[in-house]
Every structure is written in C-alpha cells, then in structure tokens.
Amino acid sequence: MKLTAKIFIAGLMLTSLACKDGYIDDIETVSPGPDETAPVVNIIFPEEGPLTWVPNEVMSINIDFEVTDDIEIQDIVVSMDGTNIGSFSDFKDYRRTAMKLPYDNVTNGAHTLTITANDLSGKSTTSTVNFEKPENYVPQYDGEIFYMPFNDEYLELVSVSDATVVGQPGFAGQAASGSNAYKGATDSYLTFPSAGLTNSEFSASFWYKVNAAPNRAGILVMGPPDAANPDNPNNRTAGFRLFREAAGSNQRIKLNVGNGGGENWFDGGAAADINPSSADWVHIAFTISSTECAVYINGNVVSQGTYSGISWEGCDILSIGSGAPRFVEWGHLSDNSFLDELHIFDKALTQQEVQAILDNELP
C-alpha cells in the first residue's frame, strides 16, 4: 500500500512539472475579428408558389428556416402577412441557428412570410417568400387529370368529387405516401363516372401492397357493358382491365385493352410477378398510346407492345379495387389489397416520368 501511494504521488508531481514546462498549452482568448457581413437568412419551407392542396379551409405548417452570421446573431423576427408570429433572441449557437416554427392559421389564398435577422453590429437581412394555399388541388404532374391520395377519405381532388362506395372498403392504417391508404374488402370497391377520363391516351400510376387472397382480382377497370352476358360481364372490346392472378406463390399483374374490333394482352410473365409475402409497397403504372401499351413495376418495363389505339365505346364507369361490375366472368372480383396515391393522366407517360413520380412518392 505504501509503495502504491508513493508511485501515485510521484505521478502527480511529474504531471505538475509537465504543465509548468509547457507540455499543455495555456488557454488564450482569440478575437472574433471584425463584423463584416450581414446575417444570411435561408427559408427552407414554405417555398415560393402553391402548397400541396388539402381539403380543409385552414391548415397548419411548420415554417422551416436557418440563419447564419459571421460573428453573432442578435435576434430574429418572423411575420406572416405583416403580423409578428415569432421573435427569438436566445441561441445555443450564436453564429448559426436552425428553427421550425409551427403556424396553424394558413387560410385559402396568397400569403407572405417575412423573416428578418439582425446581428450585434446593427446589420440586418430580410428574406421573403410568397406562397399560396390553393382553394382547389393543383395537379402536380403534366397531364394529371385525376388524383386520389386516400388520406382517410375517398375523395378525388382534381374534380373534388367523392367516389361511389360499394360494400364496405376501409383504410389500411398505413400508407405508401400520406397517412392512410385504401384497403379492399370482399364485395367492396369504388366507382367514378368516366367523364373526362376517356382520352386518346391514358396512363395510371399508384402504389400497391398485394394481398394474395383471393387468388385473383381486378385492380382498375374501365370497360363496357356486356349485352351478351349481362349477369356475368366480360366484354373486352373496349376500355382496359388491369388485374392480378396467381402465378405459383406470386401474383402476376396483367393488362388487357380493347381496340374496338378486339383486344390486346400485355402479360409480362414472371417479370410482372409480385411476392405477397413481402411487406414492401410496389409502384405500378401502365400507359396506353395510339401505338403502344406498357406496364411498369417499380419503374421497370415488365410488358410492352405495339397497339392500334383504344376504344372507349360504352365505358362509362371506372372501378377501383375490383373488376366488378364490368369484368367478372373469370372471377376478377374485389381485391383485398392496399392501394395508395392513384394518379390518372390524359397522356402516355414516358419511363422517365414514371420514375419521377416513383421517386417523388417513394415510401
């Protein structure tokens, strides 16, 4: 014990001598230098232009901004439409601060956000963003004519109209993008009138989480009535039918399109298979032009071929989540799968456009 104590005391003496001999630098005050520049104010959100449309007349946002200064920030003042909504003068880092300020009174129409930052030497910077809460949904993509985000409602935003609900579909409690996707149920689906959707070119894009039960189902269908078989219709001479069928343990996505005198099939084989045991959302898109049709899964072409152009004769109903009421003969009825972010376009999307939508909405 005595030996240990002696070694410890000797160690302390050596440490003390080392400090005195300059082995550890003394702490020196460094001048911050002259204050040469004004603060920099960077407003991250909202951006210039329209916000994403929501059906509520008043919405909440988080104002996201950053302020930096070469020496020291003195204070920051945030105002909305000329009214002060926040003032700040206490910062953990006096040269840089990043903030998110909640604001719950964004009404329909145009707004001006102004953020002013002052530094200790009296220099001031003001940054302004002019944005808008649109009264109606503003299409986000070229050619977009129909959009259902499925956020706890069956509302189509471009026309601001509700779907006709058949049976008792529900919501998934999860979403690919947003808050709550569509959840299919037995003998349940949604319909819309086809007015405005039956154009010479057509595309659809959506996210999908497949449920293998039942082993086949309709997903999106816009077809004509079947005079020859009204109780069990399967008229494929016009419109389109996007559906799934079992392929071993997988589910295969298929597209059938009517050309007026007959039909064309776009079946990608194994490339169009989805594994139901996967917990991943899958992005599906298909395009119809006057010369070609294509089916995409996760941005990749899984089926593509030449085509003479679609006929819309008698196609007055769009079905979502089932083949019913126009495509039921082979058992392509209601789909118990999840579906989210449904967009329809009056143009044939390119693969680059399909990929851009996928990237923008990626879960």
Short mmCIF file of C-alpha atoms in Angstrom, two decimals:
data_model
loop_
_atom_site.label_atom_id
_atom_site.label_comp_id
_atom_site.label_asym_id
_atom_site.label_seq_id
_atom_site.Cartn_x
_atom_site.Cartn_y
_atom_site.Cartn_z
CA MET A 1 0.00 0.00 0.00
CA LYS A 2 2.84 2.44 0.88
CA LEU A 3 4.59 1.68 -2.41
CA THR A 4 1.39 2.34 -4.39
CA ALA A 5 0.89 5.66 -2.59
CA LYS A 6 4.43 6.76 -3.36
CA ILE A 7 4.03 5.94 -7.06
CA PHE A 8 0.76 7.90 -7.18
CA ILE A 9 2.32 11.00 -5.52
CA ALA A 10 5.28 10.85 -7.89
CA GLY A 11 2.89 10.75 -10.83
CA LEU A 12 1.13 13.88 -9.63
CA MET A 13 4.44 15.71 -9.26
CA LEU A 14 5.50 14.78 -12.80
CA THR A 15 2.15 15.97 -14.17
CA SER A 16 2.55 19.27 -12.32
CA LEU A 17 6.06 19.78 -13.67
CA ALA A 18 4.91 18.94 -17.21
CA CYS A 19 2.21 21.62 -17.03
CA LYS A 20 4.74 24.17 -15.79
CA ASP A 21 7.17 23.24 -18.53
CA GLY A 22 4.58 23.97 -21.20
CA TYR A 23 3.54 20.48 -22.25
CA ILE A 24 -0.11 21.68 -22.11
CA ASP A 25 -0.90 24.97 -23.87
CA ASP A 26 -2.43 27.79 -21.89
CA ILE A 27 -5.98 28.83 -22.89
CA GLU A 28 -5.87 32.09 -24.80
CA THR A 29 -8.70 34.37 -25.81
CA VAL A 30 -9.00 34.72 -29.60
CA SER A 31 -10.62 37.82 -31.06
CA PRO A 32 -13.61 37.03 -33.30
CA GLY A 33 -12.43 39.67 -35.73
CA PRO A 34 -14.42 42.45 -37.35
CA ASP A 35 -18.15 42.00 -38.13
CA GLU A 36 -18.01 42.26 -41.91
CA THR A 37 -21.21 40.68 -43.25
CA ALA A 38 -24.92 40.82 -42.55
CA PRO A 39 -26.79 37.69 -41.44
CA VAL A 40 -27.85 35.13 -44.05
CA VAL A 41 -31.49 34.02 -43.89
CA ASN A 42 -32.46 30.79 -45.68
CA ILE A 43 -36.19 29.91 -45.74
CA ILE A 44 -36.50 26.18 -46.43
CA PHE A 45 -40.29 25.84 -46.12
CA PRO A 46 -42.67 27.09 -47.36
CA GLU A 47 -41.31 27.57 -50.87
CA GLU A 48 -42.48 30.07 -53.46
CA GLY A 49 -45.75 29.04 -55.15
CA PRO A 50 -48.69 26.87 -54.12
CA LEU A 51 -48.68 24.50 -51.18
CA THR A 52 -49.94 20.96 -51.60
CA TRP A 53 -53.72 21.19 -51.59
CA VAL A 54 -55.69 19.98 -48.58
CA PRO A 55 -59.50 19.98 -48.32
CA ASN A 56 -59.50 21.95 -45.04
CA GLU A 57 -60.11 25.69 -45.31
CA VAL A 58 -57.39 26.29 -42.70
CA MET A 59 -54.18 24.25 -42.49
CA SER A 60 -51.09 24.05 -40.28
CA ILE A 61 -47.49 24.20 -41.46
CA ASN A 62 -44.02 24.15 -39.91
CA ILE A 63 -42.02 27.18 -41.03
CA ASP A 64 -38.51 25.83 -41.55
CA PHE A 65 -35.59 28.28 -41.74
CA GLU A 66 -31.91 28.80 -40.97
CA VAL A 67 -29.94 31.93 -40.03
CA THR A 68 -26.15 32.32 -40.01
CA ASP A 69 -23.82 35.23 -39.21
CA ASP A 70 -20.06 35.69 -39.28
CA ILE A 71 -19.92 36.96 -35.65
CA GLU A 72 -23.17 36.79 -33.70
CA ILE A 73 -26.93 36.78 -34.32
CA GLN A 74 -28.72 39.28 -32.11
CA ASP A 75 -32.38 38.49 -32.84
CA ILE A 76 -34.82 37.06 -35.41
CA VAL A 77 -38.36 38.24 -36.15
CA VAL A 78 -40.86 36.13 -38.14
CA SER A 79 -44.04 37.68 -39.57
CA MET A 80 -46.92 36.37 -41.67
CA ASP A 81 -48.83 38.85 -43.82
CA GLY A 82 -47.39 41.71 -41.77
CA THR A 83 -48.22 40.24 -38.34
CA ASN A 84 -45.46 39.17 -35.96
CA ILE A 85 -45.78 35.43 -35.24
CA GLY A 86 -42.41 34.80 -33.56
CA SER A 87 -39.37 36.57 -32.07
CA PHE A 88 -36.12 34.92 -30.95
CA SER A 89 -33.02 36.26 -29.18
CA ASP A 90 -31.59 33.29 -27.26
CA PHE A 91 -29.47 30.90 -29.33
CA LYS A 92 -27.32 27.90 -28.37
CA ASP A 93 -25.05 28.63 -31.32
CA TYR A 94 -24.83 32.39 -31.79
CA ARG A 95 -23.45 32.09 -35.33
CA ARG A 96 -25.95 29.56 -36.71
CA THR A 97 -29.49 28.62 -35.77
CA ALA A 98 -31.96 26.30 -37.49
CA MET A 99 -35.62 26.51 -36.49
CA LYS A 100 -39.04 25.04 -37.19
CA LEU A 101 -41.85 27.35 -36.13
CA PRO A 102 -45.37 25.82 -36.07
CA TYR A 103 -48.10 28.01 -37.59
CA ASP A 104 -51.70 26.80 -37.61
CA ASN A 105 -53.62 29.55 -39.43
CA VAL A 106 -52.85 29.25 -43.15
CA THR A 107 -56.12 30.12 -44.89
CA ASN A 108 -57.04 29.82 -48.57
CA GLY A 109 -55.31 32.39 -50.77
CA ALA A 110 -51.96 34.18 -51.05
CA HIS A 111 -49.61 34.73 -48.10
CA THR A 112 -46.29 36.48 -47.49
CA LEU A 113 -43.79 35.10 -45.00
CA THR A 114 -41.04 37.52 -43.88
CA ILE A 115 -38.05 36.66 -41.69
CA THR A 116 -35.67 39.40 -40.50
CA ALA A 117 -32.37 38.68 -38.75
CA ASN A 118 -30.17 41.30 -37.02
CA ASP A 119 -26.57 40.95 -35.84
CA LEU A 120 -24.75 42.71 -32.98
CA SER A 121 -23.27 45.40 -35.22
CA GLY A 122 -26.69 46.51 -36.48
CA LYS A 123 -26.61 44.75 -39.84
CA SER A 124 -29.99 43.34 -40.91
CA THR A 125 -31.23 40.89 -43.54
CA THR A 126 -34.84 40.26 -44.54
CA SER A 127 -35.93 37.25 -46.59
CA THR A 128 -39.44 36.90 -48.04
CA VAL A 129 -41.42 34.01 -49.54
CA ASN A 130 -44.74 34.44 -51.33
CA PHE A 131 -46.80 31.26 -51.25
CA GLU A 132 -50.40 30.21 -51.65
CA LYS A 133 -52.82 27.80 -50.07
CA PRO A 134 -54.86 26.83 -53.11
CA GLU A 135 -58.61 26.56 -52.72
CA ASN A 136 -58.55 23.60 -55.09
CA TYR A 137 -55.95 20.91 -55.79
CA VAL A 138 -53.24 21.95 -58.25
CA PRO A 139 -52.11 18.98 -60.41
CA GLN A 140 -48.50 18.12 -59.64
CA TYR A 141 -47.61 16.38 -62.91
CA ASP A 142 -48.02 17.15 -66.59
CA GLY A 143 -51.26 15.67 -67.91
CA GLU A 144 -52.63 14.73 -64.47
CA ILE A 145 -56.45 14.71 -64.56
CA PHE A 146 -57.36 12.51 -61.57
CA TYR A 147 -55.77 12.07 -58.14
CA MET A 148 -56.80 10.14 -55.03
CA PRO A 149 -54.37 10.28 -52.09
CA PHE A 150 -56.70 8.11 -49.91
CA ASN A 151 -55.91 10.04 -46.74
CA ASP A 152 -58.85 8.72 -44.71
CA GLU A 153 -61.35 9.57 -47.45
CA TYR A 154 -62.47 8.51 -50.95
CA LEU A 155 -62.12 11.98 -52.44
CA GLU A 156 -60.81 12.70 -55.96
CA LEU A 157 -59.00 16.02 -55.78
CA VAL A 158 -58.96 17.34 -59.36
CA SER A 159 -62.75 17.32 -59.68
CA VAL A 160 -63.24 17.49 -55.88
CA SER A 161 -65.76 14.65 -56.02
CA ASP A 162 -66.39 11.64 -53.82
CA ALA A 163 -66.33 8.09 -55.07
CA THR A 164 -69.43 5.94 -55.09
CA VAL A 165 -68.72 3.32 -52.43
CA VAL A 166 -69.90 -0.25 -52.99
CA GLY A 167 -69.81 -2.59 -49.99
CA GLN A 168 -67.53 -1.76 -47.07
CA PRO A 169 -63.96 -1.00 -48.10
CA GLY A 170 -61.75 0.58 -45.48
CA PHE A 171 -58.37 2.12 -44.75
CA ALA A 172 -55.11 0.32 -44.19
CA GLY A 173 -53.75 2.14 -41.15
CA GLN A 174 -50.60 2.74 -43.19
CA ALA A 175 -49.66 4.38 -46.48
CA ALA A 176 -47.03 4.45 -49.19
CA SER A 177 -47.21 8.23 -49.12
CA GLY A 178 -49.53 10.25 -46.92
CA SER A 179 -51.47 8.97 -43.94
CA ASN A 180 -53.93 6.17 -44.73
CA ALA A 181 -54.19 4.04 -47.88
CA TYR A 182 -57.24 2.30 -49.35
CA LYS A 183 -57.89 -1.20 -48.02
CA GLY A 184 -60.02 -3.52 -50.10
CA ALA A 185 -62.64 -5.88 -48.72
CA THR A 186 -64.83 -8.68 -50.04
CA ASP A 187 -67.58 -7.47 -52.40
CA SER A 188 -66.33 -3.90 -51.97
CA TYR A 189 -64.90 -1.31 -54.36
CA LEU A 190 -65.13 2.32 -55.53
CA THR A 191 -66.51 3.75 -58.77
CA PHE A 192 -66.37 7.07 -60.61
CA PRO A 193 -68.06 8.24 -63.81
CA SER A 194 -65.60 8.01 -66.71
CA ALA A 195 -66.39 11.53 -67.99
CA GLY A 196 -63.12 13.36 -68.67
CA LEU A 197 -61.03 10.18 -68.40
CA THR A 198 -61.67 8.60 -71.82
CA ASN A 199 -58.97 10.27 -73.90
CA SER A 200 -56.93 9.01 -76.85
CA GLU A 201 -54.02 8.46 -74.49
CA PHE A 202 -54.26 7.20 -70.92
CA SER A 203 -51.90 6.42 -68.04
CA ALA A 204 -52.34 5.44 -64.42
CA SER A 205 -49.87 5.33 -61.53
CA PHE A 206 -50.34 4.03 -57.98
CA TRP A 207 -48.74 2.22 -55.06
CA TYR A 208 -49.86 -1.31 -54.25
CA LYS A 209 -49.40 -3.82 -51.44
CA VAL A 210 -50.84 -7.10 -52.66
CA ASN A 211 -52.97 -9.50 -50.63
CA ALA A 212 -52.93 -12.94 -52.27
CA ALA A 213 -56.47 -13.70 -51.04
CA PRO A 214 -58.48 -14.04 -53.17
CA ASN A 215 -56.05 -15.59 -55.65
CA ARG A 216 -57.23 -13.26 -58.44
CA ALA A 217 -58.86 -9.83 -58.50
CA GLY A 218 -59.49 -6.72 -60.55
CA ILE A 219 -57.44 -3.65 -59.67
CA LEU A 220 -58.50 -0.89 -62.09
CA VAL A 221 -61.15 -1.45 -64.75
CA MET A 222 -62.92 0.81 -67.22
CA GLY A 223 -64.91 -1.39 -69.57
CA PRO A 224 -68.22 -1.51 -71.47
CA PRO A 225 -71.38 -3.43 -70.55
CA ASP A 226 -71.81 -6.93 -71.96
CA ALA A 227 -75.10 -7.28 -73.82
CA ALA A 228 -74.45 -10.97 -74.50
CA ASN A 229 -73.79 -11.75 -70.86
CA PRO A 230 -75.24 -9.00 -68.63
CA ASP A 231 -75.28 -11.12 -65.46
CA ASN A 232 -71.61 -12.15 -65.77
CA PRO A 233 -70.00 -9.49 -67.96
CA ASN A 234 -66.65 -9.83 -69.69
CA ASN A 235 -66.76 -7.54 -72.74
CA ARG A 236 -63.15 -6.78 -73.63
CA THR A 237 -63.59 -4.96 -76.96
CA ALA A 238 -63.21 -1.50 -75.39
CA GLY A 239 -61.60 0.13 -72.37
CA PHE A 240 -58.99 -1.58 -70.21
CA ARG A 241 -58.70 -4.13 -67.42
CA LEU A 242 -55.74 -4.15 -65.04
CA PHE A 243 -55.89 -7.20 -62.80
CA ARG A 244 -53.85 -9.84 -60.99
CA GLU A 245 -53.78 -13.64 -60.99
CA ALA A 246 -51.89 -16.27 -59.01
CA ALA A 247 -48.61 -17.43 -60.59
CA GLY A 248 -47.42 -20.10 -58.21
CA SER A 249 -46.83 -18.38 -54.89
CA ASN A 250 -46.70 -14.96 -56.58
CA GLN A 251 -49.33 -12.64 -58.00
CA ARG A 252 -48.91 -11.60 -61.67
CA ILE A 253 -50.03 -8.17 -62.93
CA LYS A 254 -51.77 -8.23 -66.34
CA LEU A 255 -53.31 -5.62 -68.63
CA ASN A 256 -55.99 -6.15 -71.27
CA VAL A 257 -57.01 -3.31 -73.62
CA GLY A 258 -59.87 -3.20 -76.12
CA ASN A 259 -59.23 -1.71 -79.58
CA GLY A 260 -62.82 -1.58 -80.86
CA GLY A 261 -62.68 -4.70 -83.00
CA GLY A 262 -60.94 -6.92 -80.49
CA GLU A 263 -58.44 -6.90 -77.64
CA ASN A 264 -54.73 -6.85 -76.87
CA TRP A 265 -52.98 -8.55 -73.97
CA PHE A 266 -49.94 -7.24 -72.13
CA ASP A 267 -48.73 -10.00 -69.86
CA GLY A 268 -45.13 -9.67 -68.74
CA GLY A 269 -44.83 -13.20 -67.43
CA ALA A 270 -42.57 -13.69 -64.41
CA ALA A 271 -41.23 -10.13 -64.77
CA ALA A 272 -44.67 -8.89 -63.70
CA ASP A 273 -44.84 -11.03 -60.56
CA ILE A 274 -45.21 -9.61 -57.05
CA ASN A 275 -44.38 -11.61 -53.95
CA PRO A 276 -47.32 -11.37 -51.49
CA SER A 277 -45.09 -12.35 -48.56
CA SER A 278 -43.07 -9.15 -48.98
CA ALA A 279 -44.01 -6.25 -46.74
CA ASP A 280 -42.92 -3.70 -49.34
CA TRP A 281 -45.10 -1.31 -51.26
CA VAL A 282 -44.79 -1.77 -55.04
CA HIS A 283 -45.22 1.03 -57.57
CA ILE A 284 -47.36 0.11 -60.60
CA ALA A 285 -48.01 2.17 -63.72
CA PHE A 286 -49.39 1.49 -67.16
CA THR A 287 -49.62 3.61 -70.29
CA ILE A 288 -51.83 3.47 -73.38
CA SER A 289 -50.98 5.48 -76.51
CA SER A 290 -52.25 5.24 -80.08
CA THR A 291 -49.34 2.94 -80.98
CA GLU A 292 -48.14 1.21 -77.83
CA CYS A 293 -49.01 -0.01 -74.33
CA ALA A 294 -46.63 -0.59 -71.45
CA VAL A 295 -46.79 -1.88 -67.87
CA TYR A 296 -44.25 -0.82 -65.25
CA ILE A 297 -43.41 -2.24 -61.84
CA ASN A 298 -41.10 -0.12 -59.68
CA GLY A 299 -40.18 1.92 -62.74
CA ASN A 300 -39.14 -1.07 -64.84
CA VAL A 301 -40.95 -2.14 -68.01
CA VAL A 302 -42.43 -5.60 -67.43
CA SER A 303 -44.64 -5.72 -70.54
CA GLN A 304 -44.68 -3.58 -73.67
CA GLY A 305 -46.04 -3.92 -77.19
CA THR A 306 -47.49 -2.21 -80.23
CA TYR A 307 -51.14 -1.30 -80.23
CA SER A 308 -53.64 0.21 -82.66
CA GLY A 309 -55.38 2.57 -80.21
CA ILE A 310 -58.03 2.26 -77.53
CA SER A 311 -61.81 2.31 -77.98
CA TRP A 312 -63.88 3.79 -75.17
CA GLU A 313 -67.27 2.79 -76.54
CA GLY A 314 -69.67 2.11 -73.66
CA CYS A 315 -67.00 2.77 -70.99
CA ASP A 316 -68.90 4.94 -68.53
CA ILE A 317 -67.60 3.59 -65.19
CA LEU A 318 -64.15 3.44 -63.60
CA SER A 319 -63.86 0.71 -60.96
CA ILE A 320 -61.14 0.86 -58.30
CA GLY A 321 -60.35 -2.25 -56.26
CA SER A 322 -62.41 -4.75 -58.27
CA GLY A 323 -63.27 -5.97 -61.76
CA ALA A 324 -66.95 -5.50 -60.94
CA PRO A 325 -69.29 -4.53 -62.38
CA ARG A 326 -67.86 -4.88 -65.94
CA PHE A 327 -65.19 -7.63 -65.71
CA VAL A 328 -66.28 -10.54 -63.51
CA GLU A 329 -66.65 -13.69 -65.63
CA TRP A 330 -63.24 -15.15 -64.73
CA GLY A 331 -63.54 -14.27 -61.06
CA HIS A 332 -61.68 -10.95 -61.14
CA LEU A 333 -63.78 -9.51 -58.35
CA SER A 334 -62.90 -7.41 -55.30
CA ASP A 335 -59.28 -7.02 -54.25
CA ASN A 336 -58.34 -7.15 -50.56
CA SER A 337 -55.01 -5.42 -51.25
CA PHE A 338 -53.88 -1.92 -50.21
CA LEU A 339 -53.80 0.87 -52.82
CA ASP A 340 -52.42 4.39 -52.48
CA GLU A 341 -51.62 7.59 -54.44
CA LEU A 342 -53.72 6.89 -57.54
CA HIS A 343 -52.99 9.28 -60.43
CA ILE A 344 -54.59 9.21 -63.91
CA PHE A 345 -53.23 11.14 -66.91
CA ASP A 346 -54.52 12.13 -70.34
CA LYS A 347 -51.17 11.24 -71.89
CA ALA A 348 -48.88 8.22 -72.21
CA LEU A 349 -46.18 8.71 -69.59
CA THR A 350 -42.57 8.08 -70.54
CA GLN A 351 -40.46 5.76 -68.41
CA GLN A 352 -38.62 8.83 -67.11
CA GLU A 353 -41.93 10.37 -66.00
CA VAL A 354 -42.97 7.13 -64.29
CA GLN A 355 -39.64 7.07 -62.46
CA ALA A 356 -40.01 10.71 -61.42
CA ILE A 357 -43.40 10.00 -59.81
CA LEU A 358 -41.98 6.94 -58.08
CA ASP A 359 -39.02 8.90 -56.71
CA ASN A 360 -41.25 11.76 -55.54
CA GLU A 361 -43.59 9.46 -53.62
CA LEU A 362 -41.13 6.77 -52.53
CA PRO A 363 -42.20 5.36 -49.13
#
